[in-house]
Amino acid sequence: MELIEVENVRSVRKASIRLSSGVNFIYGLNGAGKTTILDSIAIALYGTDWLKRRRIRLSDLVTMGASVGVVRLLININGRRYTVQRAFTREKVIEPRPT
């Protein structure tokens, strides 16, 4: 994974985290958004199935005052780059349309 972008998810209004190769650490004070970043990765990869297992509601994920939350991952596998994106409202996941 090269890049994590999170918009309007819990307390994170907008974050862009570039990862280096090897092991990366996410650290910070309590309430800084570490768990939100990890949850965002899982949401992007596993969608609502993961949310159900964790008993997390979409309505709890979208930042107060925002209408849509977005998670975007840039993944490099053997030199090929892929973008994984999930957008969601308080009620449902917005399925991406092929372009």
mmCIF file of N, CA and C in Angstrom:
data_model
loop_
_atom_site.group_PDB
_atom_site.id
_atom_site.type_symbol
_atom_site.label_atom_id
_atom_site.label_comp_id
_atom_site.label_asym_id
_atom_site.label_seq_id
_atom_site.Cartn_x
_atom_site.Cartn_y
_atom_site.Cartn_z
ATOM 1 N N MET A 1 0.851 -1.161 0.000
ATOM 2 C CA MET A 1 0.000 0.000 0.000
ATOM 3 C C MET A 1 0.904 1.232 0.000
ATOM 4 N N GLU A 2 0.611 2.161 -0.905
ATOM 5 C CA GLU A 2 1.416 3.375 -1.024
ATOM 6 C C GLU A 2 0.770 4.585 -0.367
ATOM 7 N N LEU A 3 -0.554 4.672 -0.461
ATOM 8 C CA LEU A 3 -1.235 5.883 -0.030
ATOM 9 C C LEU A 3 -2.600 5.552 0.554
ATOM 10 N N ILE A 4 -2.944 6.256 1.631
ATOM 11 C CA ILE A 4 -4.266 6.158 2.245
ATOM 12 C C ILE A 4 -4.842 7.569 2.265
ATOM 13 N N GLU A 5 -6.031 7.733 1.712
ATOM 14 C CA GLU A 5 -6.716 9.022 1.764
ATOM 15 C C GLU A 5 -8.070 8.821 2.428
ATOM 16 N N VAL A 6 -8.361 9.663 3.384
ATOM 17 C CA VAL A 6 -9.606 9.562 4.144
ATOM 18 C C VAL A 6 -10.254 10.938 4.180
ATOM 19 N N GLU A 7 -11.546 10.989 3.861
ATOM 20 C CA GLU A 7 -12.299 12.244 3.921
ATOM 21 C C GLU A 7 -13.615 12.018 4.655
ATOM 22 N N ASN A 8 -13.865 12.835 5.639
ATOM 23 C CA ASN A 8 -15.137 12.841 6.375
ATOM 24 C C ASN A 8 -15.484 11.499 7.004
ATOM 25 N N VAL A 9 -14.507 10.897 7.654
ATOM 26 C CA VAL A 9 -14.737 9.657 8.387
ATOM 27 C C VAL A 9 -14.439 9.938 9.862
ATOM 28 N N ARG A 10 -15.466 9.796 10.688
ATOM 29 C CA ARG A 10 -15.401 10.114 12.120
ATOM 30 C C ARG A 10 -14.782 11.499 12.315
ATOM 31 N N SER A 11 -13.703 11.593 13.073
ATOM 32 C CA SER A 11 -13.119 12.909 13.373
ATOM 33 C C SER A 11 -12.148 13.392 12.299
ATOM 34 N N VAL A 12 -11.893 12.580 11.291
ATOM 35 C CA VAL A 12 -10.924 12.941 10.247
ATOM 36 C C VAL A 12 -11.652 13.636 9.096
ATOM 37 N N ARG A 13 -11.433 14.927 8.957
ATOM 38 C CA ARG A 13 -12.032 15.694 7.851
ATOM 39 C C ARG A 13 -11.330 15.361 6.542
ATOM 40 N N LYS A 14 -9.997 15.393 6.567
ATOM 41 C CA LYS A 14 -9.233 15.067 5.364
ATOM 42 C C LYS A 14 -7.823 14.680 5.788
ATOM 43 N N ALA A 15 -7.392 13.509 5.339
ATOM 44 C CA ALA A 15 -6.043 13.039 5.646
ATOM 45 C C ALA A 15 -5.492 12.294 4.449
ATOM 46 N N SER A 16 -4.221 12.497 4.202
ATOM 47 C CA SER A 16 -3.513 11.785 3.143
ATOM 48 C C SER A 16 -2.223 11.267 3.761
ATOM 49 N N ILE A 17 -2.073 9.952 3.780
ATOM 50 C CA ILE A 17 -0.919 9.334 4.425
ATOM 51 C C ILE A 17 -0.155 8.528 3.389
ATOM 52 N N ARG A 18 1.079 8.945 3.116
ATOM 53 C CA ARG A 18 1.938 8.226 2.177
ATOM 54 C C ARG A 18 2.770 7.233 2.982
ATOM 55 N N LEU A 19 2.723 5.978 2.580
ATOM 56 C CA LEU A 19 3.446 4.923 3.281
ATOM 57 C C LEU A 19 4.751 4.614 2.563
ATOM 58 N N SER A 20 5.746 4.208 3.330
ATOM 59 C CA SER A 20 7.010 3.788 2.731
ATOM 60 C C SER A 20 7.013 2.268 2.632
ATOM 61 N N SER A 21 7.959 1.721 1.901
ATOM 62 C CA SER A 21 8.038 0.262 1.805
ATOM 63 C C SER A 21 8.497 -0.285 3.152
ATOM 64 N N GLY A 22 8.143 -1.495 3.438
ATOM 65 C CA GLY A 22 8.495 -2.087 4.725
ATOM 66 C C GLY A 22 7.402 -1.851 5.747
ATOM 67 N N VAL A 23 7.804 -1.771 6.994
ATOM 68 C CA VAL A 23 6.865 -1.617 8.099
ATOM 69 C C VAL A 23 6.592 -0.136 8.347
ATOM 70 N N ASN A 24 5.336 0.204 8.536
ATOM 71 C CA ASN A 24 4.931 1.571 8.862
ATOM 72 C C ASN A 24 4.197 1.552 10.196
ATOM 73 N N PHE A 25 4.384 2.603 10.975
ATOM 74 C CA PHE A 25 3.713 2.736 12.265
ATOM 75 C C PHE A 25 2.755 3.916 12.211
ATOM 76 N N ILE A 26 1.596 3.732 12.787
ATOM 77 C CA ILE A 26 0.641 4.829 12.941
ATOM 78 C C ILE A 26 0.549 5.091 14.438
ATOM 79 N N TYR A 27 0.958 6.284 14.842
ATOM 80 C CA TYR A 27 0.948 6.605 16.264
ATOM 81 C C TYR A 27 0.440 8.026 16.472
ATOM 82 N N GLY A 28 -0.003 8.293 17.676
ATOM 83 C CA GLY A 28 -0.504 9.617 18.012
ATOM 84 C C GLY A 28 -1.214 9.587 19.344
ATOM 85 N N LEU A 29 -1.667 10.743 19.767
ATOM 86 C CA LEU A 29 -2.383 10.870 21.032
ATOM 87 C C LEU A 29 -3.749 10.197 20.942
ATOM 88 N N ASN A 30 -4.341 9.942 22.097
ATOM 89 C CA ASN A 30 -5.709 9.413 22.128
ATOM 90 C C ASN A 30 -6.636 10.371 21.397
ATOM 91 N N GLY A 31 -7.509 9.821 20.563
ATOM 92 C CA GLY A 31 -8.469 10.642 19.832
ATOM 93 C C GLY A 31 -7.914 11.303 18.585
ATOM 94 N N ALA A 32 -6.678 10.971 18.217
ATOM 95 C CA ALA A 32 -6.048 11.608 17.051
ATOM 96 C C ALA A 32 -6.530 11.027 15.725
ATOM 97 N N GLY A 33 -7.125 9.819 15.746
ATOM 98 C CA GLY A 33 -7.641 9.230 14.514
ATOM 99 C C GLY A 33 -6.945 7.958 14.069
ATOM 100 N N LYS A 34 -6.115 7.363 14.921
ATOM 101 C CA LYS A 34 -5.396 6.132 14.551
ATOM 102 C C LYS A 34 -6.359 5.000 14.207
ATOM 103 N N THR A 35 -7.330 4.764 15.063
ATOM 104 C CA THR A 35 -8.304 3.700 14.819
ATOM 105 C C THR A 35 -9.143 4.014 13.591
ATOM 106 N N THR A 36 -9.458 5.271 13.378
ATOM 107 C CA THR A 36 -10.220 5.671 12.195
ATOM 108 C C THR A 36 -9.456 5.326 10.925
ATOM 109 N N ILE A 37 -8.153 5.549 10.909
ATOM 110 C CA ILE A 37 -7.333 5.207 9.742
ATOM 111 C C ILE A 37 -7.366 3.699 9.512
ATOM 112 N N LEU A 38 -7.182 2.913 10.558
ATOM 113 C CA LEU A 38 -7.201 1.453 10.413
ATOM 114 C C LEU A 38 -8.584 0.955 9.998
ATOM 115 N N ASP A 39 -9.632 1.501 10.595
ATOM 116 C CA ASP A 39 -10.995 1.132 10.197
ATOM 117 C C ASP A 39 -11.249 1.508 8.738
ATOM 118 N N SER A 40 -10.728 2.638 8.313
ATOM 119 C CA SER A 40 -10.916 3.090 6.930
ATOM 120 C C SER A 40 -10.286 2.124 5.934
ATOM 121 N N ILE A 41 -9.106 1.624 6.259
ATOM 122 C CA ILE A 41 -8.453 0.635 5.390
ATOM 123 C C ILE A 41 -9.341 -0.603 5.270
ATOM 124 N N ALA A 42 -9.849 -1.083 6.396
ATOM 125 C CA ALA A 42 -10.708 -2.272 6.389
ATOM 126 C C ALA A 42 -12.001 -2.027 5.616
ATOM 127 N N ILE A 43 -12.584 -0.841 5.764
ATOM 128 C CA ILE A 43 -13.802 -0.514 5.022
ATOM 129 C C ILE A 43 -13.530 -0.541 3.524
ATOM 130 N N ALA A 44 -12.416 0.043 3.105
ATOM 131 C CA ALA A 44 -12.077 0.065 1.677
ATOM 132 C C ALA A 44 -11.897 -1.347 1.137
ATOM 133 N N LEU A 45 -11.255 -2.200 1.902
ATOM 134 C CA LEU A 45 -10.959 -3.552 1.422
ATOM 135 C C LEU A 45 -12.123 -4.523 1.567
ATOM 136 N N TYR A 46 -12.885 -4.420 2.648
ATOM 137 C CA TYR A 46 -13.891 -5.439 2.950
ATOM 138 C C TYR A 46 -15.330 -4.940 2.943
ATOM 139 N N GLY A 47 -15.535 -3.639 2.917
ATOM 140 C CA GLY A 47 -16.883 -3.085 2.816
ATOM 141 C C GLY A 47 -17.769 -3.356 4.010
ATOM 142 N N THR A 48 -19.052 -3.493 3.747
ATOM 143 C CA THR A 48 -20.032 -3.590 4.824
ATOM 144 C C THR A 48 -19.958 -4.905 5.595
ATOM 145 N N ASP A 49 -19.427 -5.961 4.999
ATOM 146 C CA ASP A 49 -19.277 -7.215 5.740
ATOM 147 C C ASP A 49 -18.408 -7.000 6.975
ATOM 148 N N TRP A 50 -17.340 -6.259 6.796
ATOM 149 C CA TRP A 50 -16.447 -5.979 7.916
ATOM 150 C C TRP A 50 -17.156 -5.125 8.972
ATOM 151 N N LEU A 51 -17.919 -4.151 8.510
ATOM 152 C CA LEU A 51 -18.649 -3.288 9.443
ATOM 153 C C LEU A 51 -19.626 -4.099 10.289
ATOM 154 N N LYS A 52 -20.335 -5.020 9.652
ATOM 155 C CA LYS A 52 -21.313 -5.839 10.371
ATOM 156 C C LYS A 52 -20.638 -6.675 11.448
ATOM 157 N N ARG A 53 -19.492 -7.258 11.114
ATOM 158 C CA ARG A 53 -18.783 -8.077 12.095
ATOM 159 C C ARG A 53 -18.322 -7.257 13.294
ATOM 160 N N ARG A 54 -17.952 -6.022 13.047
ATOM 161 C CA ARG A 54 -17.498 -5.136 14.127
ATOM 162 C C ARG A 54 -18.656 -4.384 14.787
ATOM 163 N N ARG A 55 -19.863 -4.581 14.265
ATOM 164 C CA ARG A 55 -21.066 -3.893 14.770
ATOM 165 C C ARG A 55 -20.915 -2.372 14.701
ATOM 166 N N ILE A 56 -20.394 -1.920 13.567
ATOM 167 C CA ILE A 56 -20.241 -0.488 13.311
ATOM 168 C C ILE A 56 -21.306 -0.083 12.299
ATOM 169 N N ARG A 57 -22.000 1.004 12.570
ATOM 170 C CA ARG A 57 -23.033 1.500 11.659
ATOM 171 C C ARG A 57 -22.453 2.591 10.764
ATOM 172 N N LEU A 58 -22.883 2.615 9.516
ATOM 173 C CA LEU A 58 -22.447 3.670 8.596
ATOM 174 C C LEU A 58 -22.751 5.049 9.160
ATOM 175 N N SER A 59 -23.875 5.166 9.824
ATOM 176 C CA SER A 59 -24.270 6.469 10.365
ATOM 177 C C SER A 59 -23.272 6.984 11.399
ATOM 178 N N ASP A 60 -22.501 6.090 12.005
ATOM 179 C CA ASP A 60 -21.487 6.502 12.981
ATOM 180 C C ASP A 60 -20.164 6.879 12.325
ATOM 181 N N LEU A 61 -20.002 6.568 11.047
ATOM 182 C CA LEU A 61 -18.717 6.797 10.384
ATOM 183 C C LEU A 61 -18.598 8.159 9.720
ATOM 184 N N VAL A 62 -19.687 8.653 9.146
ATOM 185 C CA VAL A 62 -19.620 9.913 8.404
ATOM 186 C C VAL A 62 -19.480 11.069 9.394
ATOM 187 N N THR A 63 -18.495 11.928 9.145
ATOM 188 C CA THR A 63 -18.232 13.078 10.006
ATOM 189 C C THR A 63 -19.486 13.929 10.162
ATOM 190 N N MET A 64 -19.730 14.385 11.372
ATOM 191 C CA MET A 64 -20.885 15.241 11.646
ATOM 192 C C MET A 64 -20.834 16.471 10.743
ATOM 193 N N GLY A 65 -21.940 16.752 10.078
ATOM 194 C CA GLY A 65 -22.010 17.895 9.178
ATOM 195 C C GLY A 65 -21.649 17.570 7.739
ATOM 196 N N ALA A 66 -21.119 16.372 7.494
ATOM 197 C CA ALA A 66 -20.777 15.947 6.129
ATOM 198 C C ALA A 66 -21.849 14.983 5.633
ATOM 199 N N SER A 67 -21.981 14.880 4.317
ATOM 200 C CA SER A 67 -22.987 13.965 3.771
ATOM 201 C C SER A 67 -22.375 12.667 3.252
ATOM 202 N N VAL A 68 -21.083 12.698 2.902
ATOM 203 C CA VAL A 68 -20.427 11.524 2.320
ATOM 204 C C VAL A 68 -19.044 11.344 2.934
ATOM 205 N N GLY A 69 -18.714 10.102 3.264
ATOM 206 C CA GLY A 69 -17.362 9.743 3.682
ATOM 207 C C GLY A 69 -16.692 9.006 2.538
ATOM 208 N N VAL A 70 -15.379 9.198 2.381
ATOM 209 C CA VAL A 70 -14.645 8.558 1.285
ATOM 210 C C VAL A 70 -13.329 7.999 1.819
ATOM 211 N N VAL A 71 -13.017 6.779 1.378
ATOM 212 C CA VAL A 71 -11.728 6.167 1.672
ATOM 213 C C VAL A 71 -11.126 5.727 0.351
ATOM 214 N N ARG A 72 -9.860 6.076 0.137
ATOM 215 C CA ARG A 72 -9.180 5.735 -1.111
ATOM 216 C C ARG A 72 -7.815 5.146 -0.760
ATOM 217 N N LEU A 73 -7.502 3.994 -1.336
ATOM 218 C CA LEU A 73 -6.206 3.356 -1.143
ATOM 219 C C LEU A 73 -5.504 3.239 -2.479
ATOM 220 N N LEU A 74 -4.222 3.533 -2.505
ATOM 221 C CA LEU A 74 -3.400 3.296 -3.687
ATOM 222 C C LEU A 74 -2.481 2.134 -3.340
ATOM 223 N N ILE A 75 -2.623 1.060 -4.098
ATOM 224 C CA ILE A 75 -1.897 -0.176 -3.812
ATOM 225 C C ILE A 75 -1.020 -0.522 -5.002
ATOM 226 N N ASN A 76 0.222 -0.910 -4.729
ATOM 227 C CA ASN A 76 1.165 -1.315 -5.769
ATOM 228 C C ASN A 76 1.463 -2.798 -5.582
ATOM 229 N N ILE A 77 1.105 -3.595 -6.579
ATOM 230 C CA ILE A 77 1.359 -5.034 -6.536
ATOM 231 C C ILE A 77 2.202 -5.390 -7.750
ATOM 232 N N ASN A 78 3.429 -5.786 -7.494
ATOM 233 C CA ASN A 78 4.354 -6.167 -8.569
ATOM 234 C C ASN A 78 4.462 -5.096 -9.650
ATOM 235 N N GLY A 79 4.545 -3.847 -9.223
ATOM 236 C CA GLY A 79 4.710 -2.754 -10.178
ATOM 237 C C GLY A 79 3.426 -2.255 -10.816
ATOM 238 N N ARG A 80 2.315 -2.895 -10.551
ATOM 239 C CA ARG A 80 1.023 -2.432 -11.082
ATOM 240 C C ARG A 80 0.283 -1.692 -9.982
ATOM 241 N N ARG A 81 -0.233 -0.526 -10.319
ATOM 242 C CA ARG A 81 -0.924 0.301 -9.331
ATOM 243 C C ARG A 81 -2.439 0.137 -9.455
ATOM 244 N N TYR A 82 -3.065 0.007 -8.302
ATOM 245 C CA TYR A 82 -4.515 -0.135 -8.225
ATOM 246 C C TYR A 82 -5.051 0.898 -7.237
ATOM 247 N N THR A 83 -6.214 1.429 -7.538
ATOM 248 C CA THR A 83 -6.901 2.315 -6.611
ATOM 249 C C THR A 83 -8.159 1.617 -6.123
ATOM 250 N N VAL A 84 -8.307 1.565 -4.811
ATOM 251 C CA VAL A 84 -9.504 1.011 -4.191
ATOM 252 C C VAL A 84 -10.203 2.175 -3.504
ATOM 253 N N GLN A 85 -11.465 2.382 -3.821
ATOM 254 C CA GLN A 85 -12.195 3.503 -3.230
ATOM 255 C C GLN A 85 -13.579 3.064 -2.786
ATOM 256 N N ARG A 86 -13.976 3.537 -1.622
ATOM 257 C CA ARG A 86 -15.349 3.348 -1.143
ATOM 258 C C ARG A 86 -15.853 4.702 -0.678
ATOM 259 N N ALA A 87 -17.047 5.003 -1.079
ATOM 260 C CA ALA A 87 -17.729 6.203 -0.608
ATOM 261 C C ALA A 87 -19.030 5.749 0.034
ATOM 262 N N PHE A 88 -19.449 6.444 1.056
ATOM 263 C CA PHE A 88 -20.653 6.026 1.757
ATOM 264 C C PHE A 88 -21.349 7.220 2.394
ATOM 265 N N THR A 89 -22.663 7.102 2.471
ATOM 266 C CA THR A 89 -23.485 8.076 3.185
ATOM 267 C C THR A 89 -23.812 7.462 4.545
ATOM 268 N N ARG A 90 -24.654 8.113 5.283
ATOM 269 C CA ARG A 90 -25.059 7.561 6.576
ATOM 270 C C ARG A 90 -25.947 6.325 6.421
ATOM 271 N N GLU A 91 -26.518 6.139 5.221
ATOM 272 C CA GLU A 91 -27.446 5.027 4.991
ATOM 273 C C GLU A 91 -26.871 3.885 4.163
ATOM 274 N N LYS A 92 -25.957 4.183 3.230
ATOM 275 C CA LYS A 92 -25.518 3.114 2.325
ATOM 276 C C LYS A 92 -24.141 3.404 1.732
ATOM 277 N N VAL A 93 -23.530 2.328 1.241
ATOM 278 C CA VAL A 93 -22.281 2.438 0.494
ATOM 279 C C VAL A 93 -22.639 2.815 -0.929
ATOM 280 N N ILE A 94 -21.935 3.783 -1.476
ATOM 281 C CA ILE A 94 -22.157 4.201 -2.859
ATOM 282 C C ILE A 94 -21.240 3.357 -3.730
ATOM 283 N N GLU A 95 -21.828 2.518 -4.550
ATOM 284 C CA GLU A 95 -21.031 1.623 -5.390
ATOM 285 C C GLU A 95 -20.330 2.416 -6.487
ATOM 286 N N PRO A 96 -19.032 2.153 -6.681
ATOM 287 C CA PRO A 96 -18.321 2.863 -7.750
ATOM 288 C C PRO A 96 -18.812 2.432 -9.119
ATOM 289 N N ARG A 97 -18.770 3.351 -10.051
ATOM 290 C CA ARG A 97 -19.138 3.042 -11.430
ATOM 291 C C ARG A 97 -17.872 2.918 -12.254
ATOM 292 N N PRO A 98 -17.794 1.902 -13.122
ATOM 293 C CA PRO A 98 -16.613 1.762 -13.974
ATOM 294 C C PRO A 98 -16.481 2.959 -14.915
ATOM 295 N N THR A 99 -15.242 3.375 -15.152
ATOM 296 C CA THR A 99 -15.011 4.484 -16.088
ATOM 297 C C THR A 99 -14.133 4.042 -17.230
#
